[in-house]
Amino acid sequence: MKTILPNYKEELIMKRINILLMVLFVFTSFQGCGKKEVVVEEEVPVDTLPSLPENPAAFVELIRLDSTIVLDIKYATTDNFTGEILYPEACCFARTCMAESLVRVSKKARILGYRLKVFDCYRPQRVQFRMWELVPDSRYVANPKRGSRHNRGTAVDLTLLDSTGSELDMGSGFDEFTERSHRNYQGLTEEQRENRELLTHLMTSTGFTIVNSEWWHYDYFDWKEFPLIDVSFDSLEYIGLSTADSIH
């Protein structure tokens, strides 16, 4: 018995130590899981904020970021200079960086009592070829061999709406390929000139540049950093196409 008792006590002690270690392991594991649960609970629900891709070259659909922006995508109808339906649906996709800038413009406009109305955003390059076939005039239609800033997802055609939802008088209509659409046109009324200046100020103060022959057209300042692409709308997912994935 004298030889067995010490071994028994030693075995009992080891069992208690093992039990304590198991309890400690379970406790710390539970604590770890608890910490993870707290982090998840503190996260902002995905559907409460616009989900923006981290890559500024990715594409987003503009109205998902700002539903107050009105879309009147002319090339999804026959109401455009070609008289043809060039887009299968009325969508406005843009590079994330440009879309974020447009949202800032929209906020500035709403403070002043106006809203943005968008006519065109990203344009597949195949559409550019069709436009050039009909109007091969580089003052109004970019040569598809060089491409348009629209084909890069870094250009937008737009105007302003007043509090009644009516377009401000800009002196000419969208895609009116005459001198009246030029920025230096001298035949504008004072109201038309002020309306153009308002739109120009809102856009250029938020990182956009102008085109002299079209009062409605604005380019994102960093447009050269993005390649020309020819991808259909249904292939542009919300957290979509990055530069690395683009089709040249």
mmCIF file of C-alpha atoms in Angstrom:
data_model
loop_
_atom_site.group_PDB
_atom_site.id
_atom_site.type_symbol
_atom_site.label_atom_id
_atom_site.label_comp_id
_atom_site.label_asym_id
_atom_site.label_seq_id
_atom_site.Cartn_x
_atom_site.Cartn_y
_atom_site.Cartn_z
ATOM 1 C CA MET A 1 0.000 0.000 0.000
ATOM 2 C CA LYS A 2 2.846 2.385 0.739
ATOM 3 C CA THR A 3 4.024 2.127 -2.805
ATOM 4 C CA ILE A 4 0.558 2.398 -4.379
ATOM 5 C CA LEU A 5 -0.789 5.403 -2.393
ATOM 6 C CA PRO A 6 1.744 7.946 -3.652
ATOM 7 C CA ASN A 7 1.136 6.854 -7.243
ATOM 8 C CA TYR A 8 -2.589 7.151 -6.665
ATOM 9 C CA LYS A 9 -2.237 10.650 -5.241
ATOM 10 C CA GLU A 10 0.016 11.663 -8.106
ATOM 11 C CA GLU A 11 -2.469 10.318 -10.636
ATOM 12 C CA LEU A 12 -5.324 12.137 -8.892
ATOM 13 C CA ILE A 13 -3.413 15.401 -8.948
ATOM 14 C CA MET A 14 -2.643 15.012 -12.656
ATOM 15 C CA LYS A 15 -6.311 14.355 -13.398
ATOM 16 C CA ARG A 16 -7.285 17.537 -11.556
ATOM 17 C CA ILE A 17 -4.663 19.510 -13.454
ATOM 18 C CA ASN A 18 -5.954 18.146 -16.760
ATOM 19 C CA ILE A 19 -9.515 19.056 -15.787
ATOM 20 C CA LEU A 20 -8.430 22.587 -14.890
ATOM 21 C CA LEU A 21 -6.603 22.929 -18.193
ATOM 22 C CA MET A 22 -9.669 21.760 -20.099
ATOM 23 C CA VAL A 23 -11.890 24.243 -18.244
ATOM 24 C CA LEU A 24 -9.400 27.028 -18.936
ATOM 25 C CA PHE A 25 -9.263 26.102 -22.638
ATOM 26 C CA VAL A 26 -13.060 26.090 -22.952
ATOM 27 C CA PHE A 27 -13.293 29.421 -21.120
ATOM 28 C CA THR A 28 -10.699 31.153 -23.268
ATOM 29 C CA SER A 29 -12.249 29.705 -26.420
ATOM 30 C CA PHE A 30 -15.627 31.032 -25.359
ATOM 31 C CA GLN A 31 -14.113 34.430 -24.650
ATOM 32 C CA GLY A 32 -12.534 34.459 -28.110
ATOM 33 C CA CYS A 33 -15.834 33.656 -29.757
ATOM 34 C CA GLY A 34 -17.484 36.328 -27.682
ATOM 35 C CA LYS A 35 -15.060 38.912 -28.984
ATOM 36 C CA LYS A 36 -15.784 37.940 -32.572
ATOM 37 C CA GLU A 37 -19.520 38.213 -31.970
ATOM 38 C CA VAL A 38 -19.141 41.705 -30.532
ATOM 39 C CA VAL A 39 -17.222 42.833 -33.611
ATOM 40 C CA VAL A 40 -19.921 41.512 -35.923
ATOM 41 C CA GLU A 41 -22.656 43.221 -33.911
ATOM 42 C CA GLU A 42 -20.809 46.529 -34.105
ATOM 43 C CA GLU A 43 -20.532 46.416 -37.900
ATOM 44 C CA VAL A 44 -22.894 48.668 -39.873
ATOM 45 C CA PRO A 45 -25.446 46.564 -41.766
ATOM 46 C CA VAL A 46 -24.525 46.285 -45.436
ATOM 47 C CA ASP A 47 -27.897 47.501 -46.675
ATOM 48 C CA THR A 48 -27.700 50.805 -44.762
ATOM 49 C CA LEU A 49 -24.759 52.193 -46.714
ATOM 50 C CA PRO A 50 -23.800 52.220 -50.391
ATOM 51 C CA SER A 51 -21.408 49.343 -50.965
ATOM 52 C CA LEU A 52 -18.384 50.779 -52.722
ATOM 53 C CA PRO A 53 -15.583 48.704 -54.153
ATOM 54 C CA GLU A 54 -12.171 49.573 -52.785
ATOM 55 C CA ASN A 55 -10.780 49.730 -56.309
ATOM 56 C CA PRO A 56 -11.493 53.189 -57.806
ATOM 57 C CA ALA A 57 -11.325 51.622 -61.276
ATOM 58 C CA ALA A 58 -14.287 49.342 -60.569
ATOM 59 C CA PHE A 59 -17.712 50.219 -61.957
ATOM 60 C CA VAL A 60 -20.773 51.122 -59.912
ATOM 61 C CA GLU A 61 -24.327 51.968 -60.889
ATOM 62 C CA LEU A 62 -24.796 55.633 -60.062
ATOM 63 C CA ILE A 63 -28.354 55.573 -58.725
ATOM 64 C CA ARG A 64 -27.367 52.964 -56.137
ATOM 65 C CA LEU A 65 -25.206 55.629 -54.564
ATOM 66 C CA ASP A 66 -27.680 58.495 -54.943
ATOM 67 C CA SER A 67 -31.311 57.775 -55.763
ATOM 68 C CA THR A 68 -32.095 61.503 -56.082
ATOM 69 C CA ILE A 69 -30.237 61.648 -59.403
ATOM 70 C CA VAL A 70 -32.687 61.436 -62.313
ATOM 71 C CA LEU A 71 -31.799 59.222 -65.265
ATOM 72 C CA ASP A 72 -32.896 60.067 -68.793
ATOM 73 C CA ILE A 73 -30.612 57.770 -70.763
ATOM 74 C CA LYS A 74 -31.291 58.956 -74.289
ATOM 75 C CA TYR A 75 -29.416 56.161 -76.043
ATOM 76 C CA ALA A 76 -31.791 53.598 -74.524
ATOM 77 C CA THR A 77 -34.526 55.273 -76.606
ATOM 78 C CA THR A 78 -34.893 56.599 -80.143
ATOM 79 C CA ASP A 79 -34.838 60.157 -78.782
ATOM 80 C CA ASN A 80 -31.213 60.813 -79.710
ATOM 81 C CA PHE A 81 -29.235 62.061 -82.688
ATOM 82 C CA THR A 82 -29.019 58.584 -84.242
ATOM 83 C CA GLY A 83 -32.744 57.855 -84.040
ATOM 84 C CA GLU A 84 -31.786 54.332 -82.938
ATOM 85 C CA ILE A 85 -31.938 52.421 -79.661
ATOM 86 C CA LEU A 86 -28.265 51.905 -78.868
ATOM 87 C CA TYR A 87 -28.534 50.623 -75.279
ATOM 88 C CA PRO A 88 -30.641 47.617 -74.231
ATOM 89 C CA GLU A 89 -31.543 49.298 -70.939
ATOM 90 C CA ALA A 90 -31.399 52.708 -69.277
ATOM 91 C CA CYS A 91 -28.397 52.353 -66.974
ATOM 92 C CA CYS A 92 -25.707 54.716 -65.763
ATOM 93 C CA PHE A 93 -22.473 52.960 -64.846
ATOM 94 C CA ALA A 94 -19.280 54.828 -63.995
ATOM 95 C CA ARG A 95 -15.896 54.271 -62.425
ATOM 96 C CA THR A 96 -16.186 54.402 -58.659
ATOM 97 C CA CYS A 97 -14.027 57.505 -58.325
ATOM 98 C CA MET A 98 -16.153 59.438 -60.819
ATOM 99 C CA ALA A 99 -19.423 58.211 -59.332
ATOM 100 C CA GLU A 100 -18.363 59.399 -55.882
ATOM 101 C CA SER A 101 -17.559 62.827 -57.340
ATOM 102 C CA LEU A 102 -20.989 62.987 -58.991
ATOM 103 C CA VAL A 103 -22.635 62.217 -55.666
ATOM 104 C CA ARG A 104 -20.812 65.209 -54.182
ATOM 105 C CA VAL A 105 -22.023 67.381 -57.079
ATOM 106 C CA SER A 106 -25.555 66.131 -56.455
ATOM 107 C CA LYS A 107 -25.385 67.123 -52.793
ATOM 108 C CA LYS A 108 -24.172 70.619 -53.688
ATOM 109 C CA ALA A 109 -26.951 70.991 -56.257
ATOM 110 C CA ARG A 110 -29.674 69.904 -53.809
ATOM 111 C CA ILE A 111 -28.506 72.485 -51.270
ATOM 112 C CA LEU A 112 -29.193 75.117 -53.943
ATOM 113 C CA GLY A 113 -32.587 73.606 -54.791
ATOM 114 C CA TYR A 114 -31.594 71.645 -57.902
ATOM 115 C CA ARG A 115 -31.163 68.014 -58.914
ATOM 116 C CA LEU A 116 -28.954 66.293 -61.458
ATOM 117 C CA LYS A 117 -30.435 64.760 -64.586
ATOM 118 C CA VAL A 118 -28.077 62.385 -66.386
ATOM 119 C CA PHE A 119 -28.280 61.594 -70.095
ATOM 120 C CA ASP A 120 -25.275 59.275 -70.507
ATOM 121 C CA CYS A 121 -22.423 57.711 -68.539
ATOM 122 C CA TYR A 122 -20.363 54.654 -69.491
ATOM 123 C CA ARG A 123 -20.756 53.779 -73.168
ATOM 124 C CA PRO A 124 -19.563 50.482 -74.702
ATOM 125 C CA GLN A 125 -17.020 51.104 -77.447
ATOM 126 C CA ARG A 126 -19.103 49.185 -80.001
ATOM 127 C CA VAL A 127 -21.742 51.911 -79.626
ATOM 128 C CA GLN A 128 -19.072 54.511 -80.326
ATOM 129 C CA PHE A 129 -18.371 52.879 -83.691
ATOM 130 C CA ARG A 130 -22.056 53.074 -84.603
ATOM 131 C CA MET A 131 -22.243 56.749 -83.640
ATOM 132 C CA TRP A 132 -19.179 57.509 -85.751
ATOM 133 C CA GLU A 133 -20.748 55.786 -88.744
ATOM 134 C CA LEU A 134 -23.686 58.177 -88.529
ATOM 135 C CA VAL A 135 -21.870 61.385 -87.505
ATOM 136 C CA PRO A 136 -18.133 61.261 -88.333
ATOM 137 C CA ASP A 137 -17.521 64.715 -86.844
ATOM 138 C CA SER A 138 -14.937 64.785 -84.049
ATOM 139 C CA ARG A 139 -16.398 68.007 -82.633
ATOM 140 C CA TYR A 140 -19.395 66.038 -81.413
ATOM 141 C CA VAL A 141 -18.573 62.330 -81.665
ATOM 142 C CA ALA A 142 -15.223 60.893 -80.624
ATOM 143 C CA ASN A 143 -13.408 58.796 -83.197
ATOM 144 C CA PRO A 144 -13.814 55.206 -81.919
ATOM 145 C CA LYS A 145 -10.236 54.371 -82.896
ATOM 146 C CA ARG A 146 -9.077 56.759 -80.190
ATOM 147 C CA GLY A 147 -12.190 56.242 -78.134
ATOM 148 C CA SER A 148 -14.389 58.467 -76.026
ATOM 149 C CA ARG A 149 -14.019 59.240 -72.328
ATOM 150 C CA HIS A 150 -17.462 57.639 -72.098
ATOM 151 C CA ASN A 151 -15.836 54.384 -73.263
ATOM 152 C CA ARG A 152 -13.550 54.592 -70.236
ATOM 153 C CA GLY A 153 -16.395 55.099 -67.774
ATOM 154 C CA THR A 154 -15.034 58.552 -66.934
ATOM 155 C CA ALA A 155 -17.442 60.951 -68.669
ATOM 156 C CA VAL A 156 -20.985 62.075 -68.008
ATOM 157 C CA ASP A 157 -23.616 64.031 -69.947
ATOM 158 C CA LEU A 158 -26.043 65.868 -67.697
ATOM 159 C CA THR A 159 -28.096 68.939 -66.879
ATOM 160 C CA LEU A 160 -29.900 70.483 -63.898
ATOM 161 C CA LEU A 161 -33.543 70.239 -62.827
ATOM 162 C CA ASP A 162 -35.316 72.942 -60.850
ATOM 163 C CA SER A 163 -37.624 72.359 -57.873
ATOM 164 C CA THR A 164 -40.526 71.525 -60.213
ATOM 165 C CA GLY A 165 -38.526 68.853 -62.044
ATOM 166 C CA SER A 166 -38.106 70.942 -65.189
ATOM 167 C CA GLU A 167 -34.779 71.208 -66.980
ATOM 168 C CA LEU A 168 -33.000 74.527 -66.729
ATOM 169 C CA ASP A 169 -32.856 76.360 -70.054
ATOM 170 C CA MET A 170 -29.316 75.875 -71.337
ATOM 171 C CA GLY A 171 -29.856 77.460 -74.742
ATOM 172 C CA SER A 172 -29.863 74.186 -76.681
ATOM 173 C CA GLY A 173 -30.958 70.626 -76.216
ATOM 174 C CA PHE A 174 -28.801 67.630 -75.370
ATOM 175 C CA ASP A 175 -26.900 66.330 -78.412
ATOM 176 C CA GLU A 176 -27.842 69.356 -80.491
ATOM 177 C CA PHE A 177 -24.841 69.465 -82.785
ATOM 178 C CA THR A 178 -24.867 73.178 -83.550
ATOM 179 C CA GLU A 179 -22.953 76.240 -82.398
ATOM 180 C CA ARG A 180 -25.687 76.892 -79.838
ATOM 181 C CA SER A 181 -24.290 73.983 -77.832
ATOM 182 C CA HIS A 182 -20.791 75.479 -77.757
ATOM 183 C CA ARG A 183 -19.682 77.017 -74.501
ATOM 184 C CA ASN A 184 -18.548 80.226 -76.158
ATOM 185 C CA TYR A 185 -21.809 80.739 -78.052
ATOM 186 C CA GLN A 186 -22.649 84.443 -77.891
ATOM 187 C CA GLY A 187 -26.382 84.211 -78.595
ATOM 188 C CA LEU A 188 -27.433 83.025 -75.140
ATOM 189 C CA THR A 189 -29.838 84.963 -72.965
ATOM 190 C CA GLU A 190 -28.633 86.047 -69.544
ATOM 191 C CA GLU A 191 -30.674 83.281 -67.910
ATOM 192 C CA GLN A 192 -29.241 80.609 -70.219
ATOM 193 C CA ARG A 193 -25.709 81.832 -69.604
ATOM 194 C CA GLU A 194 -26.227 81.818 -65.825
ATOM 195 C CA ASN A 195 -27.687 78.308 -65.955
ATOM 196 C CA ARG A 196 -24.660 77.023 -67.855
ATOM 197 C CA GLU A 197 -22.316 78.794 -65.466
ATOM 198 C CA LEU A 198 -24.071 77.207 -62.491
ATOM 199 C CA LEU A 199 -23.687 73.697 -63.910
ATOM 200 C CA THR A 200 -20.084 74.404 -64.885
ATOM 201 C CA HIS A 201 -19.247 75.675 -61.402
ATOM 202 C CA LEU A 202 -20.822 72.669 -59.682
ATOM 203 C CA MET A 203 -18.932 70.237 -61.899
ATOM 204 C CA THR A 204 -15.507 71.872 -62.176
ATOM 205 C CA SER A 205 -15.351 72.593 -58.445
ATOM 206 C CA THR A 206 -15.724 68.844 -57.865
ATOM 207 C CA GLY A 207 -12.986 67.617 -60.175
ATOM 208 C CA PHE A 208 -14.540 67.578 -63.643
ATOM 209 C CA THR A 209 -13.284 69.216 -66.826
ATOM 210 C CA ILE A 210 -15.256 70.671 -69.718
ATOM 211 C CA VAL A 211 -15.562 70.114 -73.466
ATOM 212 C CA ASN A 212 -15.932 73.353 -75.431
ATOM 213 C CA SER A 213 -18.369 72.035 -78.040
ATOM 214 C CA GLU A 214 -20.887 70.480 -75.598
ATOM 215 C CA TRP A 215 -22.226 72.282 -72.525
ATOM 216 C CA TRP A 216 -23.623 68.986 -71.145
ATOM 217 C CA HIS A 217 -20.402 66.934 -71.333
ATOM 218 C CA TYR A 218 -17.939 66.622 -68.431
ATOM 219 C CA ASP A 219 -14.871 64.435 -68.005
ATOM 220 C CA TYR A 220 -13.466 63.102 -64.771
ATOM 221 C CA PHE A 221 -10.121 64.869 -64.323
ATOM 222 C CA ASP A 222 -8.109 61.629 -64.096
ATOM 223 C CA TRP A 223 -9.680 59.953 -67.132
ATOM 224 C CA LYS A 224 -6.338 59.107 -68.775
ATOM 225 C CA GLU A 225 -5.626 56.568 -66.029
ATOM 226 C CA PHE A 226 -8.435 54.290 -67.210
ATOM 227 C CA PRO A 227 -8.475 52.112 -70.346
ATOM 228 C CA LEU A 228 -11.037 51.976 -73.121
ATOM 229 C CA ILE A 229 -13.402 49.031 -72.717
ATOM 230 C CA ASP A 230 -16.191 47.387 -74.658
ATOM 231 C CA VAL A 231 -18.343 45.534 -72.146
ATOM 232 C CA SER A 232 -22.133 45.302 -72.161
ATOM 233 C CA PHE A 233 -24.157 46.656 -69.248
ATOM 234 C CA ASP A 234 -25.260 43.222 -68.103
ATOM 235 C CA SER A 235 -21.605 42.247 -67.696
ATOM 236 C CA LEU A 236 -20.895 45.179 -65.397
ATOM 237 C CA GLU A 237 -21.749 43.984 -61.920
ATOM 238 C CA TYR A 238 -22.243 46.416 -59.054
ATOM 239 C CA ILE A 239 -18.842 45.726 -57.568
ATOM 240 C CA GLY A 240 -17.675 45.215 -61.038
ATOM 241 C CA LEU A 241 -14.944 45.460 -63.512
ATOM 242 C CA SER A 242 -11.479 46.481 -62.414
ATOM 243 C CA THR A 243 -8.773 47.779 -64.710
ATOM 244 C CA ALA A 244 -7.023 44.420 -64.564
ATOM 245 C CA ASP A 245 -10.171 42.699 -65.807
ATOM 246 C CA SER A 246 -10.996 45.183 -68.532
ATOM 247 C CA ILE A 247 -11.252 44.299 -72.186
ATOM 248 C CA HIS A 248 -9.213 46.554 -74.464
#
